[in-house]
Amino acid sequence: NEHGDKMKGVLDMNNNHISNVPEPLADNDAVNRIYLQQTLEAMLGKTKDEFKDRLTLEFNQLKKLYMIS
């Protein structure tokens, strides 16, 4: 059935994507990447490139701290 079904157990997507996820309406709704990115940018005032640069900097600092090559 396409409407209102429930499932039990694990859903293995077998490396397939879930697409066309709308913006969430309820607290338990899934979010899509665009919605999440826009929400984080609005909250933190950062762009995707600024996030990436910051994460790269943090990662490199951790590598030096723990002497990981």
PDB file of C-alpha atoms in Angstrom:
ATOM      1  CA  ASN A   1       0.000   0.000   0.000  1.00  0.00           C
ATOM      2  CA  GLU A   2       1.369   3.451  -0.887  1.00  0.00           C
ATOM      3  CA  HIS A   3      -0.379   5.341   1.902  1.00  0.00           C
ATOM      4  CA  GLY A   4      -0.093   4.950   5.638  1.00  0.00           C
ATOM      5  CA  ASP A   5       1.798   1.695   5.955  1.00  0.00           C
ATOM      6  CA  LYS A   6       4.062   0.954   8.909  1.00  0.00           C
ATOM      7  CA  MET A   7       7.068  -1.303   9.017  1.00  0.00           C
ATOM      8  CA  LYS A   8       8.951  -3.299  11.605  1.00  0.00           C
ATOM      9  CA  GLY A   9      12.625  -4.132  11.687  1.00  0.00           C
ATOM     10  CA  VAL A  10      15.534  -2.849   9.625  1.00  0.00           C
ATOM     11  CA  LEU A  11      15.085  -1.333   6.174  1.00  0.00           C
ATOM     12  CA  ASP A  12      18.124  -2.095   3.991  1.00  0.00           C
ATOM     13  CA  MET A  13      18.236   0.403   1.134  1.00  0.00           C
ATOM     14  CA  ASN A  14      20.920  -1.668  -0.647  1.00  0.00           C
ATOM     15  CA  ASN A  15      22.869   1.547  -1.506  1.00  0.00           C
ATOM     16  CA  ASN A  16      19.773   3.190  -3.014  1.00  0.00           C
ATOM     17  CA  HIS A  17      18.817   6.762  -2.131  1.00  0.00           C
ATOM     18  CA  ILE A  18      15.711   8.165  -0.528  1.00  0.00           C
ATOM     19  CA  SER A  19      14.663  11.166  -2.582  1.00  0.00           C
ATOM     20  CA  ASN A  20      11.985  13.858  -2.697  1.00  0.00           C
ATOM     21  CA  VAL A  21      11.829  14.309   1.085  1.00  0.00           C
ATOM     22  CA  PRO A  22       9.695  17.412   1.758  1.00  0.00           C
ATOM     23  CA  GLU A  23      10.355  19.980   4.464  1.00  0.00           C
ATOM     24  CA  PRO A  24       9.466  18.574   7.890  1.00  0.00           C
ATOM     25  CA  LEU A  25       6.120  19.348   9.502  1.00  0.00           C
ATOM     26  CA  ALA A  26       6.357  17.247  12.679  1.00  0.00           C
ATOM     27  CA  ASP A  27       9.225  16.739  15.139  1.00  0.00           C
ATOM     28  CA  ASN A  28       9.819  13.156  13.957  1.00  0.00           C
ATOM     29  CA  ASP A  29       9.888  13.977  10.223  1.00  0.00           C
ATOM     30  CA  ALA A  30      13.060  13.387   8.213  1.00  0.00           C
ATOM     31  CA  VAL A  31      14.855  16.361   6.655  1.00  0.00           C
ATOM     32  CA  ASN A  32      16.611  16.668   3.337  1.00  0.00           C
ATOM     33  CA  ARG A  33      20.163  17.967   2.929  1.00  0.00           C
ATOM     34  CA  ILE A  34      19.102  21.342   1.492  1.00  0.00           C
ATOM     35  CA  TYR A  35      16.735  22.021   4.401  1.00  0.00           C
ATOM     36  CA  LEU A  36      19.419  21.086   6.935  1.00  0.00           C
ATOM     37  CA  GLN A  37      22.079  23.201   5.233  1.00  0.00           C
ATOM     38  CA  GLN A  38      19.829  26.260   4.981  1.00  0.00           C
ATOM     39  CA  THR A  39      18.743  25.907   8.609  1.00  0.00           C
ATOM     40  CA  LEU A  40      22.337  25.633   9.844  1.00  0.00           C
ATOM     41  CA  GLU A  41      23.429  28.576   7.710  1.00  0.00           C
ATOM     42  CA  ALA A  42      20.579  30.672   9.089  1.00  0.00           C
ATOM     43  CA  MET A  43      21.377  29.680  12.678  1.00  0.00           C
ATOM     44  CA  LEU A  44      25.143  29.984  12.462  1.00  0.00           C
ATOM     45  CA  GLY A  45      25.615  32.508   9.665  1.00  0.00           C
ATOM     46  CA  LYS A  46      27.987  30.208   7.812  1.00  0.00           C
ATOM     47  CA  THR A  47      28.091  28.986   4.248  1.00  0.00           C
ATOM     48  CA  LYS A  48      28.854  25.435   3.183  1.00  0.00           C
ATOM     49  CA  ASP A  49      32.417  26.441   2.242  1.00  0.00           C
ATOM     50  CA  GLU A  50      32.969  28.089   5.621  1.00  0.00           C
ATOM     51  CA  PHE A  51      31.764  24.889   7.363  1.00  0.00           C
ATOM     52  CA  LYS A  52      34.067  22.796   5.194  1.00  0.00           C
ATOM     53  CA  ASP A  53      37.056  25.051   5.882  1.00  0.00           C
ATOM     54  CA  ARG A  54      36.388  24.997   9.621  1.00  0.00           C
ATOM     55  CA  LEU A  55      36.000  21.217   9.704  1.00  0.00           C
ATOM     56  CA  THR A  56      39.206  20.772   7.698  1.00  0.00           C
ATOM     57  CA  LEU A  57      41.076  23.030  10.136  1.00  0.00           C
ATOM     58  CA  GLU A  58      39.705  21.151  13.155  1.00  0.00           C
ATOM     59  CA  PHE A  59      40.533  17.784  11.587  1.00  0.00           C
ATOM     60  CA  ASN A  60      44.091  18.833  10.795  1.00  0.00           C
ATOM     61  CA  GLN A  61      44.578  20.101  14.351  1.00  0.00           C
ATOM     62  CA  LEU A  62      43.357  16.785  15.738  1.00  0.00           C
ATOM     63  CA  LYS A  63      45.705  14.885  13.429  1.00  0.00           C
ATOM     64  CA  LYS A  64      48.650  16.930  14.752  1.00  0.00           C
ATOM     65  CA  LEU A  65      47.528  16.501  18.358  1.00  0.00           C
ATOM     66  CA  TYR A  66      47.323  12.732  18.023  1.00  0.00           C
ATOM     67  CA  MET A  67      50.255  12.496  15.576  1.00  0.00           C
ATOM     68  CA  ILE A  68      48.176  10.838  12.865  1.00  0.00           C
ATOM     69  CA  SER A  69      49.554  11.015   9.343  1.00  0.00           C
TER      70      SER A  69
END
